[in-house]
Coordinates of C-alpha atoms in Angstrom, one line a residue:
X1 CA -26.0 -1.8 -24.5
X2 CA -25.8 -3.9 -21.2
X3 CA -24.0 -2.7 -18.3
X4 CA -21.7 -4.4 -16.0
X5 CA -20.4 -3.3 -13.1
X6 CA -16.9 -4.5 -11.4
X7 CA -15.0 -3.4 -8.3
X8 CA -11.5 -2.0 -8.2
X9 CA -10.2 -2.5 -4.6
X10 CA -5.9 -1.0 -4.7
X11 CA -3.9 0.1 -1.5
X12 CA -3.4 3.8 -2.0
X13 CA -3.7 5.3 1.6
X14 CA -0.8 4.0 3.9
X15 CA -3.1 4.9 7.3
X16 CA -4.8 1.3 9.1
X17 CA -6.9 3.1 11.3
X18 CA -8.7 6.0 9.4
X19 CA -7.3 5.2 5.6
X20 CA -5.8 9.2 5.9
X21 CA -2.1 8.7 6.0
X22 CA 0.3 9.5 2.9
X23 CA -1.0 8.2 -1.1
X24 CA 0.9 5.6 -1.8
X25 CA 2.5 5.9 -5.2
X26 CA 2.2 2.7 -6.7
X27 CA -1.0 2.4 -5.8
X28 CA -1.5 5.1 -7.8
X29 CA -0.3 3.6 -10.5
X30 CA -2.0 0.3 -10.0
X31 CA -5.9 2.4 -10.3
X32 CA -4.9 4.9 -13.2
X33 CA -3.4 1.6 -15.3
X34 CA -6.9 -0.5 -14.1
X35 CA -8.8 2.9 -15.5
X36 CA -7.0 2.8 -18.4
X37 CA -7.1 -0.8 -19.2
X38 CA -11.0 -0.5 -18.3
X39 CA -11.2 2.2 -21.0
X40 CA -9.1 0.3 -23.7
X41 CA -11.9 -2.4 -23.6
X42 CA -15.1 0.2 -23.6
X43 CA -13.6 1.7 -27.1
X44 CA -13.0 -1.5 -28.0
X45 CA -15.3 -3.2 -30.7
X46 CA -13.7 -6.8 -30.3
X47 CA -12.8 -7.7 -26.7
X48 CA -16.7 -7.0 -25.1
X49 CA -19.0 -6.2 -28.2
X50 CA -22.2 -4.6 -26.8
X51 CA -21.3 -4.9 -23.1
X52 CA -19.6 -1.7 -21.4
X53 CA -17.8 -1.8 -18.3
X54 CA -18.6 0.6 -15.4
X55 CA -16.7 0.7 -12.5
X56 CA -15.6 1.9 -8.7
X57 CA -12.4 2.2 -7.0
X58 CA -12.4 1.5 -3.2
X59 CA -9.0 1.9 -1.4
X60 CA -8.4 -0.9 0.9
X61 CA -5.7 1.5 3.0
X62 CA -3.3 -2.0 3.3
X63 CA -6.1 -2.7 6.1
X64 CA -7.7 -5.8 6.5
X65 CA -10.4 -4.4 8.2
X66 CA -11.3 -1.9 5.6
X67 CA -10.7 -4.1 2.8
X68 CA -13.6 -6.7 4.8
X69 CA -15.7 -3.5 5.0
X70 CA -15.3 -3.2 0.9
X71 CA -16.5 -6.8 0.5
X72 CA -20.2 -6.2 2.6
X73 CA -20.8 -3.2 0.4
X74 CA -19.8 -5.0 -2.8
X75 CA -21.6 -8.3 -1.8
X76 CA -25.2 -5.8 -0.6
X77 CA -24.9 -3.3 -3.3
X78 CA -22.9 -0.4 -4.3
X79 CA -21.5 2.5 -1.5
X80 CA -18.6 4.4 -3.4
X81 CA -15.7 5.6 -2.2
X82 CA -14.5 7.6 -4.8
X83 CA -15.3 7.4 -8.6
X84 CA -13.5 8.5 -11.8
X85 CA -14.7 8.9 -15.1
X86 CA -18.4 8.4 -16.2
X87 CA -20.9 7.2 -13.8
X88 CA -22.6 4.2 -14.5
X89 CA -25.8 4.7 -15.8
X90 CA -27.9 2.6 -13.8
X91 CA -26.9 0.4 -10.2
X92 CA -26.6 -3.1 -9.8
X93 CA -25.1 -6.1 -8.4
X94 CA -21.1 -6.1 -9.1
X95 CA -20.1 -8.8 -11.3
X96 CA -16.6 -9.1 -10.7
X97 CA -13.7 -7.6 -8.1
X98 CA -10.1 -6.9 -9.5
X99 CA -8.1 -6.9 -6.4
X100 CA -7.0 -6.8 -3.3
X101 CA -3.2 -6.1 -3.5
X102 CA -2.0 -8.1 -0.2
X103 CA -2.5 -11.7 0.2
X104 CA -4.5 -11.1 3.1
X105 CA -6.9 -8.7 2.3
X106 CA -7.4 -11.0 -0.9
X107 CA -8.1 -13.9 1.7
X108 CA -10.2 -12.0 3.9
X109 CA -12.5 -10.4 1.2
X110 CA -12.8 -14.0 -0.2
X111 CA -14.5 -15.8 3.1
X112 CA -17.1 -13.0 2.3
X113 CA -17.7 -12.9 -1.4
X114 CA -17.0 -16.7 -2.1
X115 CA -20.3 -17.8 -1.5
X116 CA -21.7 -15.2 -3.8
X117 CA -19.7 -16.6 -6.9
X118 CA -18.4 -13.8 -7.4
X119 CA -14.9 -13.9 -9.4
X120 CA -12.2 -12.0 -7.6
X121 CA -8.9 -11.2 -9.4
X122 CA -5.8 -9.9 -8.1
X123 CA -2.8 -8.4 -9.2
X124 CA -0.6 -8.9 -6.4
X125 CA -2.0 -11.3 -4.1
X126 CA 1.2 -13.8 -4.5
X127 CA 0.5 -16.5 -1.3
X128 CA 1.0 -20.0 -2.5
X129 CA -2.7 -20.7 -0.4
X130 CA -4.5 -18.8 -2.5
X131 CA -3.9 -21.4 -5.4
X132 CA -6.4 -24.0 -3.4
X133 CA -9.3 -24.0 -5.7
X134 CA -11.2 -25.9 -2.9
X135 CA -10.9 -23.2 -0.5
X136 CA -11.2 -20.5 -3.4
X137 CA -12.8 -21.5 -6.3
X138 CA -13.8 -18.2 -7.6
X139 CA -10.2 -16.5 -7.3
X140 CA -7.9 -15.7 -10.0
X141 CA -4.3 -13.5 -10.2
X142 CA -2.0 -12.4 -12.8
X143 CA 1.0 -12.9 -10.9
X144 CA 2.9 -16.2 -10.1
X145 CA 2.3 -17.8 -6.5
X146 CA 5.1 -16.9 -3.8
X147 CA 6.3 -21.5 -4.2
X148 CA 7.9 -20.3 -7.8
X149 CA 9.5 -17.2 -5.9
X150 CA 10.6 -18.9 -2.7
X151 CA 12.6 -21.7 -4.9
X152 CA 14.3 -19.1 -6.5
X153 CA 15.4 -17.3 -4.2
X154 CA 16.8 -20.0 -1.9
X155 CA 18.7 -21.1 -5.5
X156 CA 19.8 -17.5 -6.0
X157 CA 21.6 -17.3 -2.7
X158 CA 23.0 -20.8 -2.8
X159 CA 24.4 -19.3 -6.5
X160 CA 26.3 -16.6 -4.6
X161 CA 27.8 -19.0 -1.8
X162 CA 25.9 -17.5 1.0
X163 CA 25.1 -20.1 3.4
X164 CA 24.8 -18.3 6.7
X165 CA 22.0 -16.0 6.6
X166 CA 19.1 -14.4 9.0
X167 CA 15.9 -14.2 7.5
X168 CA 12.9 -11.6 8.1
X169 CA 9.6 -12.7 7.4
X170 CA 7.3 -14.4 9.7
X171 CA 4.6 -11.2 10.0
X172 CA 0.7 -11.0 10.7
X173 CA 0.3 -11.8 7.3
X174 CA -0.3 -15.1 5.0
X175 CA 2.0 -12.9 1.9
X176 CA 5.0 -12.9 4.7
X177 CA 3.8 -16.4 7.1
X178 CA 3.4 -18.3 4.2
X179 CA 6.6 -17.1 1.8
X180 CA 8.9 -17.7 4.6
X181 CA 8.1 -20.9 5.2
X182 CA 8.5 -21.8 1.8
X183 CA 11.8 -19.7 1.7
X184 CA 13.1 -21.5 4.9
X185 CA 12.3 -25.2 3.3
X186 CA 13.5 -24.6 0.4
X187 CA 17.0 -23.0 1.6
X188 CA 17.8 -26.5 4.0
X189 CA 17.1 -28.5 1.1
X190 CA 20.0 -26.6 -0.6
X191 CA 22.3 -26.4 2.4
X192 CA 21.8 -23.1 4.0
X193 CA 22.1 -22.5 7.1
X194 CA 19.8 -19.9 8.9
X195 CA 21.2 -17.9 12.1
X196 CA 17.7 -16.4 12.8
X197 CA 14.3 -16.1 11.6
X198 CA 12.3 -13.5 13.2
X199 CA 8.9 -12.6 13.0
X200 CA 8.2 -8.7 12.1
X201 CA 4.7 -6.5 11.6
X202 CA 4.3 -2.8 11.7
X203 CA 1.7 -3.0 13.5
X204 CA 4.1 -4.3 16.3
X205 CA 4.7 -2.6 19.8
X206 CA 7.7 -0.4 19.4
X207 CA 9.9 -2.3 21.3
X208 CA 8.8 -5.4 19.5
X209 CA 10.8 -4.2 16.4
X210 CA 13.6 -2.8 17.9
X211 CA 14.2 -6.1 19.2
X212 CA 14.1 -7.1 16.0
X213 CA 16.4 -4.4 14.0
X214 CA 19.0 -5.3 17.4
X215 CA 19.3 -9.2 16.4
X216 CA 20.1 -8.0 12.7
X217 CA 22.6 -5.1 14.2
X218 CA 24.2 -8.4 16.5
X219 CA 24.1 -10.8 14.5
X220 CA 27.2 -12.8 12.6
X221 CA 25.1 -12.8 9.4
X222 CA 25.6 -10.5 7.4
X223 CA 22.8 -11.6 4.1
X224 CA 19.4 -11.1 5.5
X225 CA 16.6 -11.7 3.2
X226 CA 12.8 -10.2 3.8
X227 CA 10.1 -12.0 3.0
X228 CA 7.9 -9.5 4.0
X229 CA 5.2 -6.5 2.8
X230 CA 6.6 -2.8 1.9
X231 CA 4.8 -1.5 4.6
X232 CA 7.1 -3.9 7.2
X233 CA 10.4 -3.4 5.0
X234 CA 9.6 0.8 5.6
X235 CA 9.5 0.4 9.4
X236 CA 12.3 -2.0 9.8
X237 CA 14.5 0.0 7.6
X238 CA 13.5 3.3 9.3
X239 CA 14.2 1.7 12.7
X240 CA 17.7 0.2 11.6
X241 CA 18.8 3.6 10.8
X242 CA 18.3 5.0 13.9
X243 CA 21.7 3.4 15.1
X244 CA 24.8 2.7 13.8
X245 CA 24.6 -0.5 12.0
X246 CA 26.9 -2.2 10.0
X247 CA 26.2 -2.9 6.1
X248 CA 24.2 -5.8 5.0
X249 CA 23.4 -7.6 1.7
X250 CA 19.8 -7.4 1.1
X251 CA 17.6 -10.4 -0.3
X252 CA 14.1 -9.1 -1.2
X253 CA 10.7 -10.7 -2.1
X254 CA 9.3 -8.7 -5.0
X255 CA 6.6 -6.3 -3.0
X256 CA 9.3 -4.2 -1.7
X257 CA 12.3 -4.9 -3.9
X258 CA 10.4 -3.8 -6.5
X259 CA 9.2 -0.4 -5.4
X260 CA 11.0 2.3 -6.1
X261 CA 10.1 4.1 -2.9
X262 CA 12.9 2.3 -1.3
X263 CA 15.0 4.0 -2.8
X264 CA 15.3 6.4 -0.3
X265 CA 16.7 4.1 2.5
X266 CA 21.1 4.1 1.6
X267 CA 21.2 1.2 3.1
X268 CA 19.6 -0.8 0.3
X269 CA 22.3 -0.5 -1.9
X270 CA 23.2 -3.7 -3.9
X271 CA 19.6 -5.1 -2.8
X272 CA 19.0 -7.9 -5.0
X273 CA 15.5 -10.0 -5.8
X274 CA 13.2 -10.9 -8.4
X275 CA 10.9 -8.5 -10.1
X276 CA 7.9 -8.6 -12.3
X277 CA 8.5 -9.0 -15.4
X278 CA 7.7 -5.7 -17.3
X279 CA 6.1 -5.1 -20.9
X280 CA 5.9 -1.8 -22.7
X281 CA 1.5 -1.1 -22.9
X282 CA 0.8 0.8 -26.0
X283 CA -0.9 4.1 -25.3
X284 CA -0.5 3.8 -21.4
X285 CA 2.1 6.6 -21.1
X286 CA -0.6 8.8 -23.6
X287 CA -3.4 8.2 -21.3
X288 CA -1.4 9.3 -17.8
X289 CA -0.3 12.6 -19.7
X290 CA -3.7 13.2 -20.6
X291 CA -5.3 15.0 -17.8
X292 CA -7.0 18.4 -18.1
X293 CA -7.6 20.5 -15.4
X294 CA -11.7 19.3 -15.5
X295 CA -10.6 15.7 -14.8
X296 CA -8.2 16.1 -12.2
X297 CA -10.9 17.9 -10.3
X298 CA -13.4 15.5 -10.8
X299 CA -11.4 12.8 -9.4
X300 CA -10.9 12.6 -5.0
X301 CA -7.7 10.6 -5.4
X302 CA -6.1 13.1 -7.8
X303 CA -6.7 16.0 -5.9
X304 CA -5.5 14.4 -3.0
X305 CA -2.5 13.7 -5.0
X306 CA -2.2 16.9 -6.1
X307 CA -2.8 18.3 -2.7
X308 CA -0.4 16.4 -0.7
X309 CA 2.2 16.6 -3.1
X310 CA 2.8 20.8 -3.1
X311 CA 1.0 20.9 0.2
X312 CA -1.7 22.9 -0.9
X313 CA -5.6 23.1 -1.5
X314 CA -6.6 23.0 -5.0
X315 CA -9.6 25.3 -5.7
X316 CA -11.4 24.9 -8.7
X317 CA -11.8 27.7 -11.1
X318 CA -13.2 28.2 -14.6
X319 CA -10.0 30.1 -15.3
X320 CA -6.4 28.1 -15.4
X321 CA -3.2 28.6 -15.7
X322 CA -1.2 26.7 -18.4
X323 CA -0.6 22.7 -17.8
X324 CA 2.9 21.5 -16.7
X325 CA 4.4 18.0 -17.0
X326 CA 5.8 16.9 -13.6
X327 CA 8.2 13.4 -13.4
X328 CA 9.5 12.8 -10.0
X329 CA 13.0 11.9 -9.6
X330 CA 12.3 8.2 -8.8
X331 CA 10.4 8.2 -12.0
X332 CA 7.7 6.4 -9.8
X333 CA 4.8 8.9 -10.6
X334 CA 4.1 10.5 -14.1
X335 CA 1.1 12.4 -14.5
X336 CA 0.1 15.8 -15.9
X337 CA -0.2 18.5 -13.0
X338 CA -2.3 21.6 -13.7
X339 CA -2.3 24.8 -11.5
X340 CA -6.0 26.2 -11.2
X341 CA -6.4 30.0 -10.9
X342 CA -6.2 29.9 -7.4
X343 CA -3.7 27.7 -5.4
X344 CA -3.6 28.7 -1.8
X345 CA -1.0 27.4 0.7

C-alpha cells in the first residue's frame, strides 16, 4: 500500500514568541476534526483505494514567523512537532499542506512552498488575495473569500438603518487590511457614512490600543464593526473593559463572531455577523468521545489540554481510574477526560 504523507499546520497555542501561551480551543477542534476526517478516508475502501494517508500536526501559534519556520521543514523534509495516531511507516517528501488558519500565515507559507508545487489548502484563510491564481496557483480553501463577506455585511447594516458607524479593522494582517477595505467600499456605495476607521494589532504598543478603545469610548457612533482576527477582538475587548464605556452594537467578521470564546466579554451582547454555515458530520461526535486513557497519553496536545485545564501534571500509569465525560459550559470543547492513577497538583 503506498504512503502519502500531508501536513496539518492549525493555531492551537495563543503565545507569538515561544508558541507556550494558553491551547486555544478551536483549534483544538480544528486538529481532532482533521484527524478524524484523515481516519474516515484510511478505513475507507472508496475515497483513496490502496493509498493511506499519514500525517503531522504542526501548530503555527497564530505566528507568522513560526508558521514560515513550518514551511522550510515541510519543503526539506519532515521535523515533527507533535504526532497523533500511527506513525508513518517510512519518511518522505509531503505531498500536500491543509492549512494555515490566518490569511497571513497562509500567504507567507505560500512564497515558500509555491515553487515546490505543493497544494496548500486551508480552512480559514478567507482574504479575497488569496483567490489570485497567478500569485498562488497551488492554493485552495473551503471557505468563501472575505469580497462575498464584506458585501454582506455593508448590506446587513444598511438593512438595519445604521449609517453612521466606526469601523475596526485595518491590522498587521492581509485577513483584517484586506476585509476592511472591501467592507469600507462596499458601505459608501450603499450610503454609509464612517466616523472612524482605525487600524488595530495585538502586537501593538500598549498605548497604541488604548488610543484606540478611547476613540470607540468618544465617539458619536455607536455600531462599530471589526473586521479583524480573534486574537485582536480579545485585546480590544479586554482593554475597553478596563473603563467605563458606554454600550455598543457589535458588527463582526466571522473569525471572532463565531467563536464561542467571546462569550465571556458582557459587552458582546446582541453581536451580530455571519457565520459558517454548519452541517451535522456522521460519527464526529463518536470519534471525540472515544479517547482511552492510552491515547490521551500518547498525544502532546492532549496532555497539554488536559494539563492546563485542572492545572495539573498527568502521570501515566498502568492503573486508572474510571473515564469521565467533561462538556464545558460554552459547549466549545467535548472530549473524553480520563484521571490516571496518579494526578498531582
Amino acid at each position: 500500500m503506498e504512503m502519502s504523507l500531508i501536513g496539518l499546520i492549525l493555531s492551537i497555542g495563543l503565545c507569538e514568541l515561544n508558541c507556550a501561551g494558553s491551547i486555544y480551543s478551536r483549534g483544538l477542534r480544528f486538529s481532532r476534526a482533521k484527524v478524524f476526517a484523515i481516519e474516515q478516508i484510511n478505513n475507507s475502501t472508496e475515497l483513496l483505494p490502496g493509498i493511506k494517508l499519514g500525517y503531522e500536526i504542526y501548530d503555527s501559534c497564530d505566528s507568522v514567523s513560526v508558521a514560515v519556520h513550518v514551511a522550510f521543514q515541510l519543503s526539506g523534509g519532515l521535523d515533527p512537532v507533535f504526532n497523533t495516531g500511527d506513525k508513518c511507516s517510512k519518511s518522505g517528501m509531503v505531498m500536500g499542506i491543509v492549512g494555515a488558519s490566518g490569511s497571513t500565515s497562509t500567504i507567507s507559507m505560500l512564497r515558500i512552498i509555491g515553487p515546490f508545487n505543493i497544494p496548500q489548502v486551508s480552512h480559514f484563510a478567507t482574504c479575497a488575495c488569496l483567490s489570485d491564481k497567478q500569485q498562488y496557483p497551488s492554493f485552495f480553501r473551503t471557505i468563501p473569500s472575505d469580497q462575498f463577506q464584506a458585501d454582506a455585511l455593508a448590506k446587513l447594516v444598511k438593512h438595519f438603518g445604521w449609517t453612521w458607524i466606526g469601523a475596526v479593522g485595518r491590522s498587521d494582517s492581509d485577513y483584517g487590511n484586506n476585509g476592511m477595505a472591501s467592507f469600507l467600499h462596499a458601505a459608501r456605495k450603499e450610503g454609509i457614512c464612517v466616523e472612524y476607521s482605525e487600524s488595530f494589532s495585538r502586537t501593538h504598543p500598549h498605548s497604541r490600543i488604548q488610543r484606540v478603545a478611547d476613540v470607540i469610548r468618544r465617539s458619536t457612533a455607536k455600531v462599530v464593526v471589526a473586521f479583524i482576527p480573534t486574537g485582536d477582538m480579545r485585546i480590544l475587548l479586554e482593554e475597553l473593559s478596563r473603563k467605563p464605556s458606554p454600550p455598543h452594537q457589535w458588527i463582526g467578521s466571522e473569525a471572532w463572531v463565531t467563536d464561542r470564546d467571546m462569550l465571556r466579554f458582557s459587552s458582546l451582547a446582541g453581536a451580530i455577523g455571519f457565520g459558517i454555515e454548519k452541517s451535522l458530520i456522521p460519527g464526529l461526535k463518536d470519534f471525540l468521545l472515544d479517547l482511552s486513557p492510552s491515547k490521551v497519553a500518547e498525544s502532546t496536545l492532549l496532555t497539554m489540554f488536559w494539563e492546563e485545564a485542572f492545572n495539573c501534571r498527568l502521570v501515566k500509569s498502568e492503573k486508572v481510574l474510571p473515564i469521565l465525560n467533561i462538556y464545558d459550559t460554552h459547549g466549545s470543547v467535548l472530549i473524553v477526560l480520563v484521571f490516571f492513577h496518579f494526578l498531582s497538583k
